[in-house]
mmCIF file of C-alpha atoms in Angstrom:
data_model
loop_
_atom_site.group_PDB
_atom_site.id
_atom_site.type_symbol
_atom_site.label_atom_id
_atom_site.label_comp_id
_atom_site.label_asym_id
_atom_site.label_seq_id
_atom_site.Cartn_x
_atom_site.Cartn_y
_atom_site.Cartn_z
ATOM 1 C CA MET A 1 44.978 -84.414 23.363
ATOM 2 C CA ALA A 2 48.297 -83.257 24.081
ATOM 3 C CA ALA A 3 48.811 -79.298 24.166
ATOM 4 C CA LYS A 4 51.077 -78.410 21.227
ATOM 5 C CA ARG A 5 54.203 -76.740 22.769
ATOM 6 C CA PRO A 6 55.835 -73.551 21.289
ATOM 7 C CA SER A 7 58.939 -73.633 19.353
ATOM 8 C CA SER A 8 62.091 -72.021 20.147
ATOM 9 C CA GLY A 9 60.981 -69.013 18.415
ATOM 10 C CA GLY A 10 58.018 -69.082 20.072
ATOM 11 C CA LYS A 11 59.716 -69.067 23.380
ATOM 12 C CA TRP A 12 62.153 -66.436 22.144
ATOM 13 C CA LYS A 13 59.319 -63.623 21.403
ATOM 14 C CA GLN A 14 58.216 -64.637 24.489
ATOM 15 C CA LEU A 15 61.234 -63.978 26.118
ATOM 16 C CA PHE A 16 62.041 -60.589 24.369
ATOM 17 C CA PRO A 17 58.489 -59.544 22.008
ATOM 18 C CA THR A 18 60.200 -57.099 19.691
ATOM 19 C CA LYS A 19 63.781 -56.368 18.754
ATOM 20 C CA CYS A 20 63.654 -53.453 21.246
ATOM 21 C CA SER A 21 63.413 -55.510 24.161
ATOM 22 C CA LEU A 22 65.972 -57.807 22.912
ATOM 23 C CA PHE A 23 68.261 -54.245 22.709
ATOM 24 C CA VAL A 24 66.853 -52.989 26.131
ATOM 25 C CA PHE A 25 68.337 -56.052 27.595
ATOM 26 C CA LEU A 26 71.799 -56.014 26.551
ATOM 27 C CA ALA A 27 71.946 -52.282 26.818
ATOM 28 C CA TYR A 28 70.233 -52.781 30.674
ATOM 29 C CA MET A 29 73.538 -54.952 31.187
ATOM 30 C CA ALA A 30 76.437 -52.872 29.305
ATOM 31 C CA LEU A 31 75.175 -49.967 30.964
ATOM 32 C CA PHE A 32 75.337 -51.436 34.846
ATOM 33 C CA ILE A 33 78.548 -53.763 34.179
ATOM 34 C CA ASN A 34 80.203 -49.941 32.976
ATOM 35 C CA GLN A 35 78.688 -47.969 36.039
ATOM 36 C CA GLY A 36 80.571 -50.594 38.217
ATOM 37 C CA ILE A 37 84.138 -50.344 36.705
ATOM 38 C CA MET A 38 83.419 -46.193 36.653
ATOM 39 C CA VAL A 39 82.608 -46.208 40.147
ATOM 40 C CA THR A 40 85.701 -48.819 40.915
ATOM 41 C CA ALA A 41 88.208 -46.051 38.776
ATOM 42 C CA SER A 42 86.835 -43.292 40.405
ATOM 43 C CA GLN A 43 87.673 -44.660 43.940
ATOM 44 C CA ARG A 44 91.003 -43.464 45.816
ATOM 45 C CA ALA A 45 93.879 -46.042 46.980
ATOM 46 C CA ASP A 46 92.164 -46.366 50.197
ATOM 47 C CA ASN A 47 88.255 -47.777 48.821
ATOM 48 C CA SER A 48 87.491 -44.210 49.498
ATOM 49 C CA TYR A 49 85.816 -41.254 47.513
ATOM 50 C CA SER A 50 87.127 -37.777 46.966
ATOM 51 C CA TYR A 51 83.190 -36.301 46.848
ATOM 52 C CA ASN A 52 79.804 -36.437 48.137
ATOM 53 C CA THR A 53 78.441 -39.713 46.565
ATOM 54 C CA VAL A 54 74.427 -38.578 47.761
ATOM 55 C CA THR A 55 75.088 -35.052 45.652
ATOM 56 C CA VAL A 56 76.527 -37.696 42.952
ATOM 57 C CA VAL A 57 73.207 -39.206 43.253
ATOM 58 C CA LEU A 58 71.078 -36.422 43.262
ATOM 59 C CA LEU A 59 72.978 -34.723 40.416
ATOM 60 C CA SER A 60 71.805 -37.990 38.554
ATOM 61 C CA GLU A 61 68.377 -38.288 38.934
ATOM 62 C CA ALA A 62 68.372 -34.305 37.475
ATOM 63 C CA THR A 63 70.295 -35.399 34.587
ATOM 64 C CA LYS A 64 67.347 -38.382 34.505
ATOM 65 C CA LEU A 65 65.015 -35.576 34.648
ATOM 66 C CA VAL A 66 66.542 -33.175 31.756
ATOM 67 C CA VAL A 67 66.547 -36.060 29.632
ATOM 68 C CA SER A 68 63.540 -37.514 30.263
ATOM 69 C CA PHE A 69 61.937 -33.770 29.500
ATOM 70 C CA LEU A 70 63.661 -33.616 26.182
ATOM 71 C CA LEU A 71 62.603 -36.866 24.885
ATOM 72 C CA TYR A 72 59.735 -35.945 25.830
ATOM 73 C CA LEU A 73 59.344 -32.896 24.021
ATOM 74 C CA ARG A 74 60.559 -34.387 20.510
ATOM 75 C CA GLU A 75 57.507 -35.734 19.778
ATOM 76 C CA ASN A 76 55.027 -33.316 21.969
ATOM 77 C CA LYS A 77 54.481 -29.749 23.482
ATOM 78 C CA ALA A 78 55.540 -28.591 26.876
ATOM 79 C CA SER A 79 52.122 -27.531 27.834
ATOM 80 C CA GLU A 80 51.179 -31.179 27.502
ATOM 81 C CA LEU A 81 53.661 -32.491 29.137
ATOM 82 C CA PHE A 82 51.875 -29.566 31.766
ATOM 83 C CA ALA A 83 48.679 -31.046 31.381
ATOM 84 C CA GLU A 84 49.599 -35.037 31.703
ATOM 85 C CA MET A 85 51.116 -33.875 34.900
ATOM 86 C CA SER A 86 48.392 -31.694 36.540
ATOM 87 C CA GLN A 87 45.766 -34.548 34.986
ATOM 88 C CA HIS A 88 47.690 -37.687 36.646
ATOM 89 C CA THR A 89 48.946 -36.232 40.207
ATOM 90 C CA ARG A 90 47.876 -39.880 42.022
ATOM 91 C CA VAL A 91 50.645 -40.767 39.659
ATOM 92 C CA LEU A 92 52.958 -38.511 41.140
ATOM 93 C CA ALA A 93 52.580 -39.044 44.596
ATOM 94 C CA LEU A 94 52.657 -42.760 44.448
ATOM 95 C CA TYR A 95 56.196 -42.288 42.599
ATOM 96 C CA MET A 96 57.134 -41.303 45.755
ATOM 97 C CA VAL A 97 57.040 -45.129 47.181
ATOM 98 C CA PRO A 98 59.657 -46.075 44.353
ATOM 99 C CA ALA A 99 62.026 -42.590 44.538
ATOM 100 C CA LEU A 100 62.297 -43.471 48.712
ATOM 101 C CA LEU A 101 62.754 -46.806 48.190
ATOM 102 C CA TYR A 102 65.788 -46.556 45.508
ATOM 103 C CA CYS A 103 66.673 -43.589 47.884
ATOM 104 C CA LEU A 104 67.229 -46.042 51.082
ATOM 105 C CA TYR A 105 68.906 -48.622 48.894
ATOM 106 C CA ASN A 106 71.702 -45.788 47.685
ATOM 107 C CA ASN A 107 72.138 -44.425 51.032
ATOM 108 C CA LEU A 108 72.024 -47.918 52.983
ATOM 109 C CA ALA A 109 74.790 -49.944 50.213
ATOM 110 C CA PHE A 110 77.358 -46.969 51.417
ATOM 111 C CA VAL A 111 76.362 -48.024 55.114
ATOM 112 C CA ASN A 112 76.086 -51.755 55.118
ATOM 113 C CA LEU A 113 80.025 -51.827 53.556
ATOM 114 C CA ALA A 114 81.586 -50.145 55.870
ATOM 115 C CA ALA A 115 79.939 -52.429 58.296
ATOM 116 C CA TYR A 116 80.246 -55.651 56.175
ATOM 117 C CA ASP A 117 83.093 -57.718 54.516
ATOM 118 C CA PRO A 118 82.092 -58.020 50.670
ATOM 119 C CA THR A 119 81.780 -61.612 51.298
ATOM 120 C CA THR A 120 78.809 -61.235 53.570
ATOM 121 C CA TYR A 121 77.459 -58.217 51.802
ATOM 122 C CA PHE A 122 77.011 -60.336 48.315
ATOM 123 C CA LEU A 123 76.245 -63.200 49.945
ATOM 124 C CA LEU A 124 73.416 -61.540 52.083
ATOM 125 C CA LEU A 125 72.743 -59.174 49.159
ATOM 126 C CA GLN A 126 71.645 -62.191 46.517
ATOM 127 C CA LEU A 127 68.288 -63.006 48.813
ATOM 128 C CA ARG A 128 66.507 -60.265 46.168
ATOM 129 C CA VAL A 129 66.608 -62.830 43.629
ATOM 130 C CA VAL A 130 63.461 -64.835 45.718
ATOM 131 C CA VAL A 131 62.566 -61.702 47.133
ATOM 132 C CA THR A 132 61.854 -60.638 43.906
ATOM 133 C CA GLY A 133 59.807 -63.408 42.732
ATOM 134 C CA ILE A 134 57.702 -63.265 45.827
ATOM 135 C CA VAL A 135 56.795 -59.839 45.534
ATOM 136 C CA PHE A 136 56.850 -60.284 42.146
ATOM 137 C CA GLN A 137 53.781 -62.914 42.877
ATOM 138 C CA VAL A 138 51.844 -60.277 45.143
ATOM 139 C CA LEU A 139 51.290 -57.499 43.213
ATOM 140 C CA PHE A 140 50.493 -58.631 40.273
ATOM 141 C CA LYS A 141 48.581 -61.536 41.174
ATOM 142 C CA LYS A 142 50.898 -63.530 38.930
ATOM 143 C CA GLN A 143 51.087 -67.201 40.239
ATOM 144 C CA LEU A 144 55.035 -68.388 39.264
ATOM 145 C CA SER A 145 55.448 -71.719 37.388
ATOM 146 C CA LYS A 146 57.042 -74.736 39.675
ATOM 147 C CA TRP A 147 60.223 -74.214 36.553
ATOM 148 C CA GLN A 148 60.386 -70.687 36.735
ATOM 149 C CA TRP A 149 60.523 -70.782 40.560
ATOM 150 C CA VAL A 150 63.347 -73.913 40.430
ATOM 151 C CA SER A 151 65.356 -71.607 37.578
ATOM 152 C CA LEU A 152 65.519 -68.559 40.399
ATOM 153 C CA PHE A 153 66.952 -70.737 42.467
ATOM 154 C CA ILE A 154 69.513 -71.406 40.454
ATOM 155 C CA LEU A 155 70.376 -68.288 39.861
ATOM 156 C CA THR A 156 70.117 -67.738 43.240
ATOM 157 C CA LEU A 157 73.100 -70.481 43.985
ATOM 158 C CA GLY A 158 74.871 -69.446 41.188
ATOM 159 C CA CYS A 159 75.545 -66.469 42.554
ATOM 160 C CA ILE A 160 76.149 -67.299 45.736
ATOM 161 C CA VAL A 161 78.945 -69.612 44.571
ATOM 162 C CA LYS A 162 80.185 -66.646 43.120
ATOM 163 C CA GLN A 163 81.013 -65.225 46.509
ATOM 164 C CA LEU A 164 82.978 -68.586 47.246
ATOM 165 C CA ASN A 165 85.449 -67.718 44.938
ATOM 166 C CA VAL A 166 85.968 -64.381 46.992
ATOM 167 C CA THR A 167 85.520 -66.131 50.486
ATOM 168 C CA GLU A 168 88.463 -68.904 49.722
ATOM 169 C CA LYS A 169 90.927 -65.684 48.786
ATOM 170 C CA ASN A 170 89.573 -63.551 52.259
ATOM 171 C CA ALA A 171 90.742 -66.874 53.421
ATOM 172 C CA GLN A 172 94.277 -66.905 52.426
ATOM 173 C CA VAL A 173 94.839 -63.466 53.651
ATOM 174 C CA VAL A 174 93.790 -63.991 57.350
ATOM 175 C CA THR A 175 96.540 -63.855 59.947
ATOM 176 C CA SER A 176 95.038 -66.574 61.480
ATOM 177 C CA PRO A 177 93.667 -69.162 58.900
ATOM 178 C CA LYS A 178 91.882 -71.279 61.698
ATOM 179 C CA THR A 179 88.527 -72.346 60.263
ATOM 180 C CA ASP A 180 86.616 -71.853 63.140
ATOM 181 C CA ASP A 181 88.040 -68.359 63.780
ATOM 182 C CA ILE A 182 86.666 -68.404 59.745
ATOM 183 C CA THR A 183 83.110 -69.557 60.517
ATOM 184 C CA SER A 184 82.764 -68.018 63.787
ATOM 185 C CA HIS A 185 83.399 -64.195 62.075
ATOM 186 C CA MET A 186 81.085 -65.024 59.289
ATOM 187 C CA VAL A 187 78.436 -66.537 62.286
ATOM 188 C CA SER A 188 78.845 -63.529 64.072
ATOM 189 C CA SER A 189 78.361 -61.328 60.756
ATOM 190 C CA LEU A 190 75.109 -62.453 60.296
ATOM 191 C CA PHE A 191 74.095 -61.875 63.626
ATOM 192 C CA SER A 192 73.945 -58.055 64.309
ATOM 193 C CA VAL A 193 72.076 -55.287 63.900
ATOM 194 C CA HIS A 194 73.236 -54.446 60.182
ATOM 195 C CA THR A 195 72.252 -57.342 58.885
ATOM 196 C CA GLY A 196 68.535 -56.194 59.273
ATOM 197 C CA LEU A 197 69.676 -53.092 57.367
ATOM 198 C CA VAL A 198 70.950 -55.755 54.561
ATOM 199 C CA LEU A 199 67.761 -57.120 54.745
ATOM 200 C CA LEU A 200 65.917 -53.677 54.687
ATOM 201 C CA GLN A 201 68.559 -52.992 51.296
ATOM 202 C CA VAL A 202 67.164 -55.851 49.599
ATOM 203 C CA LEU A 203 63.570 -55.661 50.844
ATOM 204 C CA CYS A 204 63.716 -51.950 48.985
ATOM 205 C CA SER A 205 65.577 -53.006 45.459
ATOM 206 C CA CYS A 206 62.631 -55.465 45.491
ATOM 207 C CA LEU A 207 60.004 -53.125 46.209
ATOM 208 C CA ALA A 208 61.257 -50.435 44.044
ATOM 209 C CA GLY A 209 61.702 -52.817 41.406
ATOM 210 C CA VAL A 210 58.166 -54.091 40.768
ATOM 211 C CA TYR A 211 56.214 -51.228 42.549
ATOM 212 C CA ASN A 212 57.352 -49.688 39.507
ATOM 213 C CA GLU A 213 57.038 -51.722 36.767
ATOM 214 C CA LYS A 214 53.374 -52.108 38.844
ATOM 215 C CA LEU A 215 52.820 -48.265 38.431
ATOM 216 C CA LEU A 216 54.596 -48.657 34.209
ATOM 217 C CA LYS A 217 52.318 -51.675 33.094
ATOM 218 C CA ASP A 218 49.026 -51.421 35.416
ATOM 219 C CA ILE A 219 48.337 -47.928 37.467
ATOM 220 C CA GLY A 220 49.529 -45.116 35.713
ATOM 221 C CA ALA A 221 49.738 -47.920 31.930
ATOM 222 C CA GLU A 222 47.915 -45.019 29.970
ATOM 223 C CA VAL A 223 50.805 -42.254 30.946
ATOM 224 C CA HIS A 224 53.959 -41.578 29.022
ATOM 225 C CA ILE A 225 56.528 -43.765 30.040
ATOM 226 C CA MET A 226 59.164 -40.216 30.253
ATOM 227 C CA VAL A 227 56.058 -38.238 31.623
ATOM 228 C CA GLN A 228 56.334 -41.362 34.312
ATOM 229 C CA ASN A 229 59.874 -40.576 34.507
ATOM 230 C CA VAL A 230 59.534 -36.990 35.318
ATOM 231 C CA PHE A 231 57.502 -37.984 38.313
ATOM 232 C CA MET A 232 59.659 -40.781 39.130
ATOM 233 C CA TYR A 233 62.908 -38.251 39.099
ATOM 234 C CA ILE A 234 60.889 -35.190 40.949
ATOM 235 C CA ASP A 235 60.329 -37.571 44.044
ATOM 236 C CA SER A 236 63.962 -38.531 43.976
ATOM 237 C CA ILE A 237 65.334 -35.721 43.821
ATOM 238 C CA LEU A 238 63.590 -34.676 47.381
ATOM 239 C CA CYS A 239 64.513 -37.754 48.662
ATOM 240 C CA ASN A 240 68.046 -37.135 48.277
ATOM 241 C CA ALA A 241 67.847 -33.524 49.336
ATOM 242 C CA ALA A 242 66.407 -34.743 52.388
ATOM 243 C CA VAL A 243 68.951 -36.985 52.774
ATOM 244 C CA LEU A 244 71.686 -34.666 52.502
ATOM 245 C CA LEU A 245 69.155 -32.030 54.862
ATOM 246 C CA MET A 246 69.517 -34.879 57.744
ATOM 247 C CA ARG A 247 72.987 -35.684 57.396
ATOM 248 C CA GLY A 248 73.386 -31.313 57.543
ATOM 249 C CA GLU A 249 75.503 -31.190 53.914
ATOM 250 C CA LEU A 250 72.824 -29.486 51.550
ATOM 251 C CA GLY A 251 74.189 -26.225 51.989
ATOM 252 C CA SER A 252 78.017 -27.882 51.410
ATOM 253 C CA ALA A 253 76.997 -30.222 49.241
ATOM 254 C CA PHE A 254 76.699 -27.536 47.056
ATOM 255 C CA THR A 255 79.922 -25.531 47.667
ATOM 256 C CA VAL A 256 82.814 -24.423 45.058
ATOM 257 C CA THR A 257 84.923 -26.810 46.219
ATOM 258 C CA ALA A 258 82.219 -29.693 46.979
ATOM 259 C CA LEU A 259 81.703 -29.467 42.973
ATOM 260 C CA SER A 260 85.248 -29.003 42.025
ATOM 261 C CA GLN A 261 85.626 -32.299 43.850
ATOM 262 C CA ILE A 262 82.718 -34.251 41.147
ATOM 263 C CA TRP A 263 83.860 -31.618 38.320
ATOM 264 C CA GLN A 264 86.514 -35.130 37.135
ATOM 265 C CA PRO A 265 86.023 -36.536 34.267
ATOM 266 C CA ALA A 266 85.198 -40.082 35.757
ATOM 267 C CA VAL A 267 82.479 -38.647 37.925
ATOM 268 C CA ILE A 268 80.749 -36.834 34.810
ATOM 269 C CA VAL A 269 80.723 -39.953 33.598
ATOM 270 C CA ILE A 270 79.354 -41.994 36.278
ATOM 271 C CA ILE A 271 76.589 -39.303 35.924
ATOM 272 C CA ILE A 272 76.264 -39.924 32.452
ATOM 273 C CA ASN A 273 75.807 -43.436 32.579
ATOM 274 C CA ASN A 274 73.909 -43.952 35.336
ATOM 275 C CA ALA A 275 71.230 -40.982 34.100
ATOM 276 C CA ALA A 276 71.539 -44.107 31.290
ATOM 277 C CA VAL A 277 70.706 -46.777 33.636
ATOM 278 C CA GLY A 278 68.008 -45.033 35.542
ATOM 279 C CA ILE A 279 66.273 -44.049 31.590
ATOM 280 C CA VAL A 280 66.877 -47.841 30.322
ATOM 281 C CA THR A 281 65.609 -49.644 33.269
ATOM 282 C CA SER A 282 61.896 -47.177 32.721
ATOM 283 C CA PHE A 283 62.076 -48.795 29.006
ATOM 284 C CA PHE A 284 62.890 -52.909 31.128
ATOM 285 C CA LEU A 285 60.646 -52.626 33.352
ATOM 286 C CA ARG A 286 58.030 -51.000 30.514
ATOM 287 C CA ASN A 287 58.779 -53.889 27.720
ATOM 288 C CA LEU A 288 60.317 -56.831 30.156
ATOM 289 C CA ASN A 289 59.562 -57.887 33.521
ATOM 290 C CA SER A 290 61.316 -57.575 37.013
ATOM 291 C CA ILE A 291 62.049 -61.144 37.166
ATOM 292 C CA LEU A 292 64.146 -60.878 33.905
ATOM 293 C CA LYS A 293 66.141 -57.732 35.698
ATOM 294 C CA THR A 294 67.023 -60.284 38.221
ATOM 295 C CA PHE A 295 68.753 -62.576 35.472
ATOM 296 C CA ALA A 296 69.958 -59.867 33.126
ATOM 297 C CA SER A 297 71.265 -58.314 36.378
ATOM 298 C CA ALA A 298 73.037 -62.285 37.579
ATOM 299 C CA LEU A 299 74.609 -62.634 34.020
ATOM 300 C CA GLU A 300 75.975 -58.773 34.589
ATOM 301 C CA LEU A 301 77.714 -60.598 38.030
ATOM 302 C CA MET A 302 79.286 -63.280 35.094
ATOM 303 C CA PHE A 303 80.332 -60.950 32.317
ATOM 304 C CA THR A 304 81.960 -58.908 34.718
ATOM 305 C CA ALA A 305 84.296 -61.128 35.998
ATOM 306 C CA VAL A 306 85.241 -62.190 32.608
ATOM 307 C CA LEU A 307 85.939 -58.621 31.753
ATOM 308 C CA SER A 308 87.862 -58.431 34.659
ATOM 309 C CA TRP A 309 90.173 -61.083 34.080
ATOM 310 C CA LEU A 310 90.396 -60.015 30.192
ATOM 311 C CA ILE A 311 91.648 -56.211 31.460
ATOM 312 C CA PHE A 312 92.632 -56.455 34.518
ATOM 313 C CA GLY A 313 93.447 -59.657 34.724
ATOM 314 C CA ILE A 314 92.396 -61.013 37.213
ATOM 315 C CA ASP A 315 92.175 -64.366 37.790
ATOM 316 C CA ILE A 316 88.729 -66.457 37.415
ATOM 317 C CA GLY A 317 88.595 -69.355 39.939
ATOM 318 C CA TRP A 318 86.837 -73.032 39.832
ATOM 319 C CA TRP A 319 84.333 -71.365 41.670
ATOM 320 C CA THR A 320 83.516 -68.713 39.301
ATOM 321 C CA VAL A 321 83.688 -71.103 36.495
ATOM 322 C CA LEU A 322 80.441 -73.432 38.152
ATOM 323 C CA ALA A 323 78.643 -70.296 38.963
ATOM 324 C CA ILE A 324 78.876 -69.025 35.673
ATOM 325 C CA ALA A 325 78.019 -72.663 34.311
ATOM 326 C CA LEU A 326 74.136 -72.834 36.900
ATOM 327 C CA VAL A 327 73.893 -68.915 36.142
ATOM 328 C CA THR A 328 73.919 -70.165 32.466
ATOM 329 C CA TYR A 329 71.789 -72.645 33.143
ATOM 330 C CA ALA A 330 68.993 -70.927 35.115
ATOM 331 C CA SER A 331 68.993 -68.300 32.338
ATOM 332 C CA TRP A 332 68.392 -71.060 29.625
ATOM 333 C CA MET A 333 65.860 -72.908 31.996
ATOM 334 C CA TYR A 334 64.016 -69.618 32.513
ATOM 335 C CA ALA A 335 63.800 -69.026 28.757
ATOM 336 C CA GLN A 336 62.102 -72.155 28.329
ATOM 337 C CA ASN A 337 59.125 -71.034 30.603
ATOM 338 C CA PRO A 338 59.258 -67.097 30.489
ATOM 339 C CA VAL A 339 57.540 -64.918 32.447
ATOM 340 C CA VAL A 340 54.926 -62.730 30.442
ATOM 341 C CA ASN A 341 53.548 -59.798 32.141
ATOM 342 C CA ARG A 342 52.125 -57.044 29.815
ATOM 343 C CA GLY A 343 50.108 -55.900 32.895
ATOM 344 C CA ARG A 344 46.763 -53.507 31.271
ATOM 345 C CA LEU A 345 48.829 -52.099 28.345
ATOM 346 C CA ASP A 346 47.622 -55.195 25.819
ATOM 347 C CA GLN A 347 44.109 -54.138 27.209
ATOM 348 C CA LEU A 348 45.499 -50.321 26.573
ATOM 349 C CA GLU A 349 47.111 -50.775 22.827
ATOM 350 C CA GLY A 350 43.496 -53.060 22.144
ATOM 351 C CA SER A 351 41.053 -50.162 22.516
ATOM 352 C CA GLN A 352 43.558 -47.920 20.785
ATOM 353 C CA THR A 353 43.370 -50.265 17.479
ATOM 354 C CA SER A 354 39.506 -50.294 17.919
ATOM 355 C CA GLU A 355 39.031 -46.535 18.095
ATOM 356 C CA GLU A 356 41.217 -45.905 14.851
ATOM 357 C CA VAL A 357 39.189 -48.924 13.335
ATOM 358 C CA ARG A 358 36.247 -46.822 14.642
ATOM 359 C CA LEU A 359 37.643 -44.224 12.940
ATOM 360 C CA VAL A 360 38.242 -45.302 9.769
ATOM 361 C CA SER A 361 35.156 -47.042 8.880
ATOM 362 C CA SER A 362 33.128 -44.001 9.807
ATOM 363 C CA GLU A 363 35.432 -41.889 7.512
ATOM 364 C CA THR A 364 34.874 -44.538 4.609
ATOM 365 C CA THR A 365 31.052 -44.739 5.272
ATOM 366 C CA GLU A 366 30.994 -40.949 5.115
ATOM 367 C CA VAL A 367 33.092 -40.644 1.822
#
C-alpha cells in the first residue's frame, strides 16, 4: 500500500513546528532587511564610513552579551549562570569556532567589496546556498532528498538572476560598452587572489551557521540557549578585539573622537538592530535549521528589492521579476518537503517528560 502523503497542514507543521518558530522566521528577515537599509543610510556620499566598522561590530557583540545575560536573569539567578558556565567550559571553548568564523566573515566582507565590483561579489556569494547543504549533510550526517537539492539549486539560480539586473545596469554606464570588454573584465575578476578570499568568506558563513546549529541542538543541547549566547558573544568580543589589535587600532578605536563618530542615531540603530539579529539567529538555529536560513536570506533579497522600489523608487527590472518567481517557486518546492532537524532536543525533552511523569507517579503512590 502506498505511503500516505502528509497534508498541507502537516507540511506547514514540519516547516514551522510552533507559532514561535514562524515569528522567528519573519523577525529574522525583517531585521536583516532593516540592517541593510540602515547600513546604507550611514554611508558617506562615496560609500565609505565615518566610523570604525570593527568597533561597531565589537559593540554589537557586547550589546548581545548584555541582552543575553539579562534575558537569562529573568528566570534564573546570576549564580546559576556562573555555575552553568563553569560546568560547560568545553562548550564555551567550542563556541570559539563559530565566533572566529563570523569574525572572519564580517571583516572579509569589507576587504572583498573593496576589491570586487558588487556584481561579481554577490554572484560568488550565492555559492553559500549549495555549500550550506553540503556542510549540513557532513556535520549532521543527514542526507538531503533529491527535491530538497533541486529547490536549493533553483534558489541559487534565482539569486544569480537577481544580480543580472545589476549587470545590465552596469553595462549601460561602461564607457566602452563592448561585450568582449565586459566579459574579459568579469573573467579576469574571477581568477584572482580575491576570488579565493570570497570563497573563504562563503565557507566561513556556511561553517559558522551549521556548526552553531550543531552546538545548539547536539553538543550543547542541554545548555540553556542564553548561556550558549553568552559563550558565543564572549568569544566574538575576543575575536574582534584581536582584529583591532592586529590592525593597531585597539587603543585609538575607543578614544573620545572615535566614539563620537559612532554616537550617531543611525549607527546606534545599527548596533541595536545587529544585536537583535544575533539573538533572533540563535532562536532560528535552535528551533529551525541552517537550510531554511538560506531560504530566509534569499527571500530577504527579494523583499529588499520590492521595498527599495516602494521606498526609494528604485526600478524593478525583468531580471528581478524572474528572480522573485524562481525564489518563490524554490521556496514552495522546499515547503513541500522541508528538512526536519531537531538534533538531541527531542531526546532531551522526552527524558524531561519521562522524569516529570515518574515524579508525579511517585508522589501519587506516597499519597
